[in-house]
Amino acid sequence: MNPTLSNADVLDTRFRSALRRMAAAGRLHTYDAPADPMLEIAGIMKRRDGGPAILFTQPTGHDMPVLGNLLSSKENVEAAFGADFRSIRGFVGRALGNPLPPQNIGHAPVQEVVHREGIDLGMMFPALTHAPGDAGRYFTAGIVIVRDPRTGVYNASYHRLMIAGPDRVAIKLDYGRHLRFAFERAKEDGRDLEVVVVLGADISLHYTAATMGSQMPEDADELAVAGGLAGRALPVTQAVSVDLLVPAESEIALEGRILTNETVLEGPFGEFVGFPAPADQAPVMVIDCVTHRRKPIYHAINGYGRETVMLRKYVLEASLLKAVQPAVPVVTDAEMTAGGMHRFHAVVQVRKSSPQHEGLQRNAILAAFGALKDLDQVIVVDDDIDIRDPLDVEYAVATRFEASKDLLVIPGARGHEYVRASKGGIRAKLGIDATVPFEERERFRRISFADVSFDEAHFGKQPDEVARRLDD
């Protein structure tokens, strides 16, 4: 049974509501000059990566604006949700335990305009060519929604889509992903897999779709989990051409079928690790119907951009804490670091309050590796270290870590196959114990300064006064 949620727990996570909050907070800027979807828009997005989101109002050859760098930084995400990062992480953490079935609202904004004939994706949408080595134009922010042919459970996930014809895209399906399982089951049944791809969806669904693997069980209905994150049922409507539900207030929906008997060469494409994923055969998705708002906004995500990795930061932190804290209660917080692409490196904070807690910091390292497959490095620090300040974390490593005894190496472990330093995803995992032994806390206590008060008005830029005093 779902616990009752208070009004304070209910979020307005609609796409346009999020954009309005971001604009009010100064985290959404416009780019009012013409910009070409062929390399230029993506290049500008990369130059401004991690800054405010950008609305390109004049994409060359299209009258549909392009939104880039939407959720590419902590500041953008907090503005989008209207909440601080700890609250957002809490909303993500509650989602699985509080699923709310979607609510069918009938007529929906995403179906204000319907195209069933003459579909030409390249003409209709300002899909980007992101990097010079990419194979073509890609939809990168589409959330792919299917219903498993055996279980009937809805799955929502991100997958890149390369335009391969007027009404066709190639879809990259990674092995081990839930969508791949649904595709293989449809293939065994001798039928195509019905699909809807939405762009500009409710941001609760953005985070649900970014949850992977053990953090999102295969039997979890991800439309319901999105409702759990927001604290309210996700509004949906019936698709026009397939037997699926569509998030009702999305900007754009592509309805169609993933063919189980046809592939096309897809890639290369610049991925989040900074290298191009190689070309390979990929299933073909045929688009039978396109629907959208009267004046839709096209959302694009750079493959090698901060939004790609920021989308999973709070998901992975919430998942890490949910798995590790019950096993190792001295863990107080965790940070998936930017340098590790919010995926491969973590800093875990612990609070030792008795001699019996000594050693649990190393249990925390092992538990973290077990919780997140892609995690390759964990630094564990004490609770006087600011885990969101890289300088403070490095200080802990510099002054509290002794490599001959505080380094843990786990050889031959499974990580992510895109990491080129690995051998097909197999590499050693590294744990760094940068904590102080409990009995030596006083010896390692840092200097503190007096808590003084002063008047800020006495500080000012007075170069003439400074020069005069230097001349005295």
mmCIF file of C-alpha atoms in Angstrom, residues 33-365:
data_model
loop_
_atom_site.group_PDB
_atom_site.id
_atom_site.type_symbol
_atom_site.label_atom_id
_atom_site.label_comp_id
_atom_site.label_asym_id
_atom_site.label_seq_id
_atom_site.Cartn_x
_atom_site.Cartn_y
_atom_site.Cartn_z
ATOM 1 C CA ALA A 33 20.731 34.180 -33.961
ATOM 2 C CA PRO A 34 20.337 31.527 -36.685
ATOM 3 C CA ALA A 35 22.084 28.283 -35.718
ATOM 4 C CA ASP A 36 22.542 25.214 -37.900
ATOM 5 C CA PRO A 37 21.417 21.795 -36.617
ATOM 6 C CA MET A 38 24.366 20.410 -38.597
ATOM 7 C CA LEU A 39 27.158 20.618 -35.964
ATOM 8 C CA GLU A 40 26.691 24.280 -34.981
ATOM 9 C CA ILE A 41 23.970 23.930 -32.326
ATOM 10 C CA ALA A 42 25.717 20.982 -30.679
ATOM 11 C CA GLY A 43 29.015 22.894 -30.785
ATOM 12 C CA ILE A 44 27.451 25.859 -28.987
ATOM 13 C CA MET A 45 25.877 23.509 -26.453
ATOM 14 C CA LYS A 46 29.285 21.992 -25.734
ATOM 15 C CA ARG A 47 30.940 25.393 -25.351
ATOM 16 C CA ARG A 48 28.281 26.325 -22.776
ATOM 17 C CA ASP A 49 28.099 22.875 -21.182
ATOM 18 C CA GLY A 50 27.140 22.962 -17.517
ATOM 19 C CA GLY A 51 25.763 26.496 -17.771
ATOM 20 C CA PRO A 52 22.149 27.614 -18.114
ATOM 21 C CA ALA A 53 19.950 25.745 -20.567
ATOM 22 C CA ILE A 54 19.770 27.254 -24.051
ATOM 23 C CA LEU A 55 16.703 27.759 -26.232
ATOM 24 C CA PHE A 56 17.795 28.134 -29.870
ATOM 25 C CA THR A 57 14.977 30.172 -31.386
ATOM 26 C CA GLN A 58 16.144 30.103 -35.028
ATOM 27 C CA PRO A 59 17.454 26.665 -36.017
ATOM 28 C CA THR A 60 18.352 26.815 -39.688
ATOM 29 C CA GLY A 61 15.656 25.318 -41.904
ATOM 30 C CA HIS A 62 13.127 24.814 -39.096
ATOM 31 C CA ASP A 63 10.621 26.892 -37.181
ATOM 32 C CA MET A 64 10.712 24.573 -34.155
ATOM 33 C CA PRO A 65 13.023 25.854 -31.368
ATOM 34 C CA VAL A 66 15.736 23.554 -30.017
ATOM 35 C CA LEU A 67 16.339 23.221 -26.284
ATOM 36 C CA GLY A 68 19.829 22.199 -25.194
ATOM 37 C CA ASN A 69 21.736 21.658 -21.912
ATOM 38 C CA LEU A 70 18.446 21.317 -20.032
ATOM 39 C CA LEU A 71 19.490 19.256 -16.992
ATOM 40 C CA SER A 72 23.239 19.660 -17.417
ATOM 41 C CA SER A 73 24.136 21.052 -13.981
ATOM 42 C CA LYS A 74 23.111 20.972 -10.342
ATOM 43 C CA GLU A 75 21.822 24.524 -10.640
ATOM 44 C CA ASN A 76 19.657 23.678 -13.668
ATOM 45 C CA VAL A 77 18.222 20.584 -12.016
ATOM 46 C CA GLU A 78 17.404 22.415 -8.792
ATOM 47 C CA ALA A 79 15.715 25.208 -10.744
ATOM 48 C CA ALA A 80 13.757 22.704 -12.854
ATOM 49 C CA PHE A 81 12.388 20.926 -9.782
ATOM 50 C CA GLY A 82 12.148 24.010 -7.582
ATOM 51 C CA ALA A 83 13.961 22.062 -4.851
ATOM 52 C CA ASP A 84 17.485 21.521 -3.569
ATOM 53 C CA PHE A 85 19.548 18.498 -4.583
ATOM 54 C CA ARG A 86 18.977 16.608 -1.328
ATOM 55 C CA SER A 87 15.219 16.867 -1.777
ATOM 56 C CA ILE A 88 15.494 15.807 -5.409
ATOM 57 C CA ARG A 89 17.571 12.803 -4.414
ATOM 58 C CA GLY A 90 14.901 11.966 -1.852
ATOM 59 C CA PHE A 91 12.179 12.158 -4.506
ATOM 60 C CA VAL A 92 14.206 9.833 -6.714
ATOM 61 C CA GLY A 93 14.773 7.487 -3.797
ATOM 62 C CA ARG A 94 11.067 7.255 -2.933
ATOM 63 C CA ALA A 95 9.946 6.583 -6.507
ATOM 64 C CA LEU A 96 10.314 2.799 -6.548
ATOM 65 C CA GLY A 97 8.649 2.348 -3.182
ATOM 66 C CA ASN A 98 5.681 4.555 -4.014
ATOM 67 C CA PRO A 99 4.523 3.774 -7.581
ATOM 68 C CA LEU A 100 1.350 5.567 -8.654
ATOM 69 C CA PRO A 101 -0.463 4.175 -11.731
ATOM 70 C CA PRO A 102 -0.716 6.714 -14.570
ATOM 71 C CA GLN A 103 -3.974 8.607 -15.074
ATOM 72 C CA ASN A 104 -5.602 8.606 -18.534
ATOM 73 C CA ILE A 105 -6.853 12.150 -19.166
ATOM 74 C CA GLY A 106 -8.251 11.593 -22.664
ATOM 75 C CA HIS A 107 -7.484 14.522 -24.989
ATOM 76 C CA ALA A 108 -3.894 15.633 -24.478
ATOM 77 C CA PRO A 109 -1.589 18.489 -25.553
ATOM 78 C CA VAL A 110 0.845 16.020 -27.182
ATOM 79 C CA GLN A 111 -1.885 15.160 -29.732
ATOM 80 C CA GLU A 112 -2.888 18.682 -30.737
ATOM 81 C CA VAL A 113 -1.329 17.992 -34.160
ATOM 82 C CA VAL A 114 -1.399 14.508 -35.719
ATOM 83 C CA HIS A 115 0.532 13.310 -38.804
ATOM 84 C CA ARG A 116 -0.292 9.869 -40.207
ATOM 85 C CA GLU A 117 0.820 10.466 -43.800
ATOM 86 C CA GLY A 118 3.782 12.129 -45.495
ATOM 87 C CA ILE A 119 6.067 11.613 -42.508
ATOM 88 C CA ASP A 120 9.584 12.922 -43.106
ATOM 89 C CA LEU A 121 11.450 13.093 -39.820
ATOM 90 C CA GLY A 122 14.387 15.061 -41.190
ATOM 91 C CA MET A 123 12.094 17.742 -42.584
ATOM 92 C CA MET A 124 9.770 17.852 -39.572
ATOM 93 C CA PHE A 125 12.341 18.083 -36.787
ATOM 94 C CA PRO A 126 15.643 19.928 -36.251
ATOM 95 C CA ALA A 127 17.419 16.703 -35.289
ATOM 96 C CA LEU A 128 21.114 17.431 -34.781
ATOM 97 C CA THR A 129 24.322 16.147 -36.231
ATOM 98 C CA HIS A 130 26.325 16.432 -33.030
ATOM 99 C CA ALA A 131 30.000 15.808 -33.833
ATOM 100 C CA PRO A 132 31.963 15.684 -37.116
ATOM 101 C CA GLY A 133 32.495 11.922 -36.825
ATOM 102 C CA ASP A 134 28.836 11.048 -36.262
ATOM 103 C CA ALA A 135 27.076 8.903 -38.852
ATOM 104 C CA GLY A 136 24.144 11.266 -39.297
ATOM 105 C CA ARG A 137 21.335 13.135 -37.599
ATOM 106 C CA TYR A 138 20.151 11.801 -34.255
ATOM 107 C CA PHE A 139 17.269 12.045 -31.822
ATOM 108 C CA THR A 140 19.113 11.906 -28.501
ATOM 109 C CA ALA A 141 16.605 13.055 -25.876
ATOM 110 C CA GLY A 142 13.826 10.653 -26.828
ATOM 111 C CA ILE A 143 12.395 8.475 -24.066
ATOM 112 C CA VAL A 144 11.463 5.112 -25.595
ATOM 113 C CA ILE A 145 8.295 3.590 -24.120
ATOM 114 C CA VAL A 146 7.280 -0.032 -24.724
ATOM 115 C CA ARG A 147 5.151 -2.655 -23.006
ATOM 116 C CA ASP A 148 6.841 -6.007 -22.507
ATOM 117 C CA PRO A 149 5.027 -8.572 -24.705
ATOM 118 C CA ARG A 150 5.139 -11.219 -21.962
ATOM 119 C CA THR A 151 4.631 -9.280 -18.726
ATOM 120 C CA GLY A 152 2.681 -6.259 -19.946
ATOM 121 C CA VAL A 153 4.928 -4.022 -17.823
ATOM 122 C CA TYR A 154 5.781 -0.568 -19.207
ATOM 123 C CA ASN A 155 9.440 0.260 -19.728
ATOM 124 C CA ALA A 156 10.828 3.753 -20.351
ATOM 125 C CA SER A 157 14.474 4.275 -21.283
ATOM 126 C CA TYR A 158 16.877 6.445 -23.257
ATOM 127 C CA HIS A 159 18.217 5.146 -26.568
ATOM 128 C CA ARG A 160 19.818 7.093 -29.383
ATOM 129 C CA LEU A 161 17.918 7.102 -32.687
ATOM 130 C CA MET A 162 19.681 7.737 -36.005
ATOM 131 C CA ILE A 163 17.507 8.962 -38.864
ATOM 132 C CA ALA A 164 17.746 6.224 -41.521
ATOM 133 C CA GLY A 165 14.957 7.294 -43.888
ATOM 134 C CA PRO A 166 11.934 9.584 -44.069
ATOM 135 C CA ASP A 167 9.938 7.451 -41.622
ATOM 136 C CA ARG A 168 12.708 5.241 -40.219
ATOM 137 C CA VAL A 169 15.296 5.406 -37.487
ATOM 138 C CA ALA A 170 17.947 2.979 -36.301
ATOM 139 C CA ILE A 171 17.709 2.316 -32.574
ATOM 140 C CA LYS A 172 20.726 1.329 -30.499
ATOM 141 C CA LEU A 173 19.713 -1.542 -28.185
ATOM 142 C CA ASP A 174 22.342 -2.476 -25.620
ATOM 143 C CA TYR A 175 22.423 -6.037 -24.353
ATOM 144 C CA GLY A 176 21.262 -6.496 -20.786
ATOM 145 C CA ARG A 177 18.803 -3.594 -20.951
ATOM 146 C CA HIS A 178 15.084 -4.135 -20.361
ATOM 147 C CA LEU A 179 14.156 -2.824 -23.804
ATOM 148 C CA ARG A 180 16.467 -5.403 -25.337
ATOM 149 C CA PHE A 181 14.693 -8.146 -23.375
ATOM 150 C CA ALA A 182 11.289 -6.929 -24.630
ATOM 151 C CA PHE A 183 12.619 -6.791 -28.196
ATOM 152 C CA GLU A 184 13.963 -10.346 -28.011
ATOM 153 C CA ARG A 185 10.657 -11.626 -26.617
ATOM 154 C CA ALA A 186 8.713 -9.952 -29.411
ATOM 155 C CA LYS A 187 11.134 -11.527 -31.886
ATOM 156 C CA GLU A 188 10.553 -14.971 -30.355
ATOM 157 C CA ASP A 189 6.805 -14.395 -30.733
ATOM 158 C CA GLY A 190 7.256 -13.506 -34.406
ATOM 159 C CA ARG A 191 5.962 -9.947 -34.172
ATOM 160 C CA ASP A 192 7.272 -6.398 -34.152
ATOM 161 C CA LEU A 193 7.484 -4.422 -30.918
ATOM 162 C CA GLU A 194 5.128 -1.450 -30.653
ATOM 163 C CA VAL A 195 6.798 1.686 -29.370
ATOM 164 C CA VAL A 196 6.281 5.350 -28.557
ATOM 165 C CA VAL A 197 9.184 7.805 -28.314
ATOM 166 C CA VAL A 198 8.483 11.049 -26.458
ATOM 167 C CA LEU A 199 10.543 14.223 -26.411
ATOM 168 C CA GLY A 200 10.000 17.002 -23.891
ATOM 169 C CA ALA A 201 8.298 14.719 -21.373
ATOM 170 C CA ASP A 202 7.489 15.239 -17.717
ATOM 171 C CA ILE A 203 10.861 15.523 -15.950
ATOM 172 C CA SER A 204 9.866 12.796 -13.482
ATOM 173 C CA LEU A 205 9.926 10.444 -16.471
ATOM 174 C CA HIS A 206 13.363 11.762 -17.481
ATOM 175 C CA TYR A 207 14.758 10.452 -14.201
ATOM 176 C CA THR A 208 12.797 7.215 -14.273
ATOM 177 C CA ALA A 209 14.103 6.529 -17.783
ATOM 178 C CA ALA A 210 17.658 7.173 -16.580
ATOM 179 C CA THR A 211 17.387 4.465 -13.892
ATOM 180 C CA MET A 212 19.025 1.241 -14.996
ATOM 181 C CA GLY A 213 19.793 -2.328 -14.087
ATOM 182 C CA SER A 214 19.378 -3.467 -10.493
ATOM 183 C CA GLN A 215 18.115 0.004 -9.500
ATOM 184 C CA MET A 216 14.999 -0.525 -11.651
ATOM 185 C CA PRO A 217 13.692 -4.110 -11.500
ATOM 186 C CA GLU A 218 12.255 -5.487 -14.714
ATOM 187 C CA ASP A 219 8.830 -5.866 -13.122
ATOM 188 C CA ALA A 220 8.641 -2.174 -12.172
ATOM 189 C CA ASP A 221 6.175 -0.181 -14.308
ATOM 190 C CA GLU A 222 8.203 2.912 -15.088
ATOM 191 C CA LEU A 223 5.194 5.109 -15.859
ATOM 192 C CA ALA A 224 3.968 4.327 -12.333
ATOM 193 C CA VAL A 225 7.447 4.889 -10.881
ATOM 194 C CA ALA A 226 7.506 8.353 -12.504
ATOM 195 C CA GLY A 227 4.277 9.066 -10.654
ATOM 196 C CA GLY A 228 5.908 7.918 -7.443
ATOM 197 C CA LEU A 229 8.782 10.338 -7.978
ATOM 198 C CA ALA A 230 6.435 13.284 -8.566
ATOM 199 C CA GLY A 231 3.985 12.234 -5.856
ATOM 200 C CA ARG A 232 1.114 12.387 -8.360
ATOM 201 C CA ALA A 233 -0.097 10.134 -11.167
ATOM 202 C CA LEU A 234 1.581 10.763 -14.515
ATOM 203 C CA PRO A 235 -1.059 12.098 -16.971
ATOM 204 C CA VAL A 236 -1.256 9.861 -20.053
ATOM 205 C CA THR A 237 -3.450 9.344 -23.102
ATOM 206 C CA GLN A 238 -3.987 6.543 -25.597
ATOM 207 C CA ALA A 239 -1.598 6.569 -28.571
ATOM 208 C CA VAL A 240 -3.139 7.161 -31.991
ATOM 209 C CA SER A 241 -1.686 4.220 -33.936
ATOM 210 C CA VAL A 242 -0.378 1.718 -31.349
ATOM 211 C CA ASP A 243 -1.821 0.143 -28.224
ATOM 212 C CA LEU A 244 0.298 2.106 -25.767
ATOM 213 C CA LEU A 245 -0.107 4.976 -23.327
ATOM 214 C CA VAL A 246 1.628 8.281 -24.087
ATOM 215 C CA PRO A 247 2.678 10.869 -21.464
ATOM 216 C CA ALA A 248 0.010 13.443 -22.204
ATOM 217 C CA GLU A 249 1.891 16.711 -21.814
ATOM 218 C CA SER A 250 4.986 15.773 -23.812
ATOM 219 C CA GLU A 251 6.109 18.054 -26.617
ATOM 220 C CA ILE A 252 6.460 15.375 -29.323
ATOM 221 C CA ALA A 253 5.571 11.687 -29.722
ATOM 222 C CA LEU A 254 6.786 9.283 -32.404
ATOM 223 C CA GLU A 255 4.603 6.178 -32.660
ATOM 224 C CA GLY A 256 5.696 3.060 -34.484
ATOM 225 C CA ARG A 257 7.207 -0.405 -34.413
ATOM 226 C CA ILE A 258 10.687 -1.800 -33.861
ATOM 227 C CA LEU A 259 11.103 -4.353 -36.639
ATOM 228 C CA THR A 260 12.422 -7.684 -35.415
ATOM 229 C CA ASN A 261 13.592 -8.853 -38.857
ATOM 230 C CA GLU A 262 15.480 -5.841 -40.223
ATOM 231 C CA THR A 263 18.654 -4.003 -39.254
ATOM 232 C CA VAL A 264 20.701 -1.133 -40.641
ATOM 233 C CA LEU A 265 24.218 0.156 -39.991
ATOM 234 C CA GLU A 266 24.098 2.629 -37.081
ATOM 235 C CA GLY A 267 26.932 4.820 -35.819
ATOM 236 C CA PRO A 268 29.552 5.876 -35.105
ATOM 237 C CA PHE A 269 28.234 8.310 -32.508
ATOM 238 C CA GLY A 270 30.118 10.332 -29.875
ATOM 239 C CA GLU A 271 29.186 8.837 -26.509
ATOM 240 C CA PHE A 272 29.369 10.086 -22.906
ATOM 241 C CA VAL A 273 32.849 8.656 -22.275
ATOM 242 C CA GLY A 274 34.288 11.022 -24.884
ATOM 243 C CA PHE A 275 34.895 8.420 -27.599
ATOM 244 C CA PRO A 276 32.724 7.422 -30.547
ATOM 245 C CA ALA A 277 30.733 4.229 -30.204
ATOM 246 C CA PRO A 278 31.618 2.153 -33.293
ATOM 247 C CA ALA A 279 29.274 1.491 -36.195
ATOM 248 C CA ASP A 280 27.241 -1.688 -35.894
ATOM 249 C CA GLN A 281 24.008 -3.221 -37.086
ATOM 250 C CA ALA A 282 20.931 -1.962 -35.218
ATOM 251 C CA PRO A 283 17.210 -2.702 -35.418
ATOM 252 C CA VAL A 284 15.009 -0.445 -37.545
ATOM 253 C CA MET A 285 12.084 1.481 -36.036
ATOM 254 C CA VAL A 286 9.331 2.471 -38.472
ATOM 255 C CA ILE A 287 7.374 5.598 -37.509
ATOM 256 C CA ASP A 288 3.699 5.251 -38.414
ATOM 257 C CA CYS A 289 2.390 8.383 -36.706
ATOM 258 C CA VAL A 290 3.814 11.642 -35.356
ATOM 259 C CA THR A 291 1.948 13.817 -32.863
ATOM 260 C CA HIS A 292 2.995 17.023 -31.129
ATOM 261 C CA ARG A 293 1.844 20.247 -29.525
ATOM 262 C CA ARG A 294 0.823 23.114 -31.795
ATOM 263 C CA LYS A 295 4.107 24.885 -31.048
ATOM 264 C CA PRO A 296 6.442 22.164 -29.811
ATOM 265 C CA ILE A 297 9.928 22.524 -28.363
ATOM 266 C CA TYR A 298 12.546 20.049 -29.603
ATOM 267 C CA HIS A 299 14.839 18.759 -26.837
ATOM 268 C CA ALA A 300 18.380 17.654 -27.747
ATOM 269 C CA ILE A 301 21.095 16.098 -25.573
ATOM 270 C CA ASN A 302 24.754 16.030 -26.590
ATOM 271 C CA GLY A 303 26.037 12.454 -26.333
ATOM 272 C CA TYR A 304 29.323 13.723 -24.910
ATOM 273 C CA GLY A 305 27.793 16.421 -22.725
ATOM 274 C CA ARG A 306 27.092 17.011 -19.061
ATOM 275 C CA GLU A 307 23.342 16.438 -19.390
ATOM 276 C CA THR A 308 23.939 12.822 -20.390
ATOM 277 C CA VAL A 309 25.753 12.091 -17.137
ATOM 278 C CA MET A 310 23.874 14.528 -14.853
ATOM 279 C CA LEU A 311 20.645 12.691 -15.616
ATOM 280 C CA ARG A 312 21.996 9.697 -13.733
ATOM 281 C CA LYS A 313 23.811 11.491 -10.905
ATOM 282 C CA TYR A 314 20.945 11.703 -8.400
ATOM 283 C CA VAL A 315 19.526 8.374 -9.545
ATOM 284 C CA LEU A 316 22.840 6.638 -8.835
ATOM 285 C CA GLU A 317 23.456 8.486 -5.559
ATOM 286 C CA ALA A 318 19.996 7.555 -4.287
ATOM 287 C CA SER A 319 20.521 3.957 -5.406
ATOM 288 C CA LEU A 320 23.957 3.808 -3.783
ATOM 289 C CA LEU A 321 22.716 5.088 -0.431
ATOM 290 C CA LYS A 322 19.646 2.853 -0.525
ATOM 291 C CA ALA A 323 21.866 -0.200 -0.963
ATOM 292 C CA VAL A 324 24.826 0.735 1.253
ATOM 293 C CA GLN A 325 23.329 2.463 4.304
ATOM 294 C CA PRO A 326 21.302 -0.538 5.572
ATOM 295 C CA ALA A 327 24.407 -2.728 5.282
ATOM 296 C CA VAL A 328 26.878 -0.153 6.615
ATOM 297 C CA PRO A 329 25.016 2.294 8.897
ATOM 298 C CA VAL A 330 28.075 4.529 9.443
ATOM 299 C CA VAL A 331 27.621 5.832 5.872
ATOM 300 C CA THR A 332 26.120 9.324 5.995
ATOM 301 C CA ASP A 333 26.296 10.578 2.402
ATOM 302 C CA ALA A 334 27.669 9.899 -1.074
ATOM 303 C CA GLU A 335 28.704 11.966 -4.079
ATOM 304 C CA MET A 336 29.041 10.658 -7.625
ATOM 305 C CA THR A 337 31.766 12.989 -8.859
ATOM 306 C CA ALA A 338 31.817 15.103 -11.994
ATOM 307 C CA GLY A 339 35.290 13.917 -13.022
ATOM 308 C CA GLY A 340 34.011 10.344 -12.929
ATOM 309 C CA MET A 341 31.099 11.395 -15.155
ATOM 310 C CA HIS A 342 28.744 10.915 -12.177
ATOM 311 C CA ARG A 343 28.982 7.205 -12.867
ATOM 312 C CA PHE A 344 32.457 5.714 -12.397
ATOM 313 C CA HIS A 345 33.783 7.452 -9.253
ATOM 314 C CA ALA A 346 32.165 8.030 -5.865
ATOM 315 C CA VAL A 347 33.115 9.676 -2.597
ATOM 316 C CA VAL A 348 31.441 8.050 0.406
ATOM 317 C CA GLN A 349 31.263 9.813 3.762
ATOM 318 C CA VAL A 350 31.224 7.898 7.052
ATOM 319 C CA ARG A 351 30.861 8.821 10.715
ATOM 320 C CA LYS A 352 32.762 6.591 13.144
ATOM 321 C CA SER A 353 31.462 7.058 16.688
ATOM 322 C CA SER A 354 33.088 4.104 18.456
ATOM 323 C CA PRO A 355 36.122 1.808 18.097
ATOM 324 C CA GLN A 356 33.750 -0.902 16.861
ATOM 325 C CA HIS A 357 33.078 1.177 13.750
ATOM 326 C CA GLU A 358 36.681 0.898 12.612
ATOM 327 C CA GLY A 359 36.857 -1.156 9.422
ATOM 328 C CA LEU A 360 33.282 -0.447 8.380
ATOM 329 C CA GLN A 361 34.582 2.226 6.040
ATOM 330 C CA ARG A 362 36.138 -0.565 3.975
ATOM 331 C CA ASN A 363 32.918 -2.556 4.092
ATOM 332 C CA ALA A 364 31.310 0.550 2.603
ATOM 333 C CA ILE A 365 33.754 0.485 -0.308
#
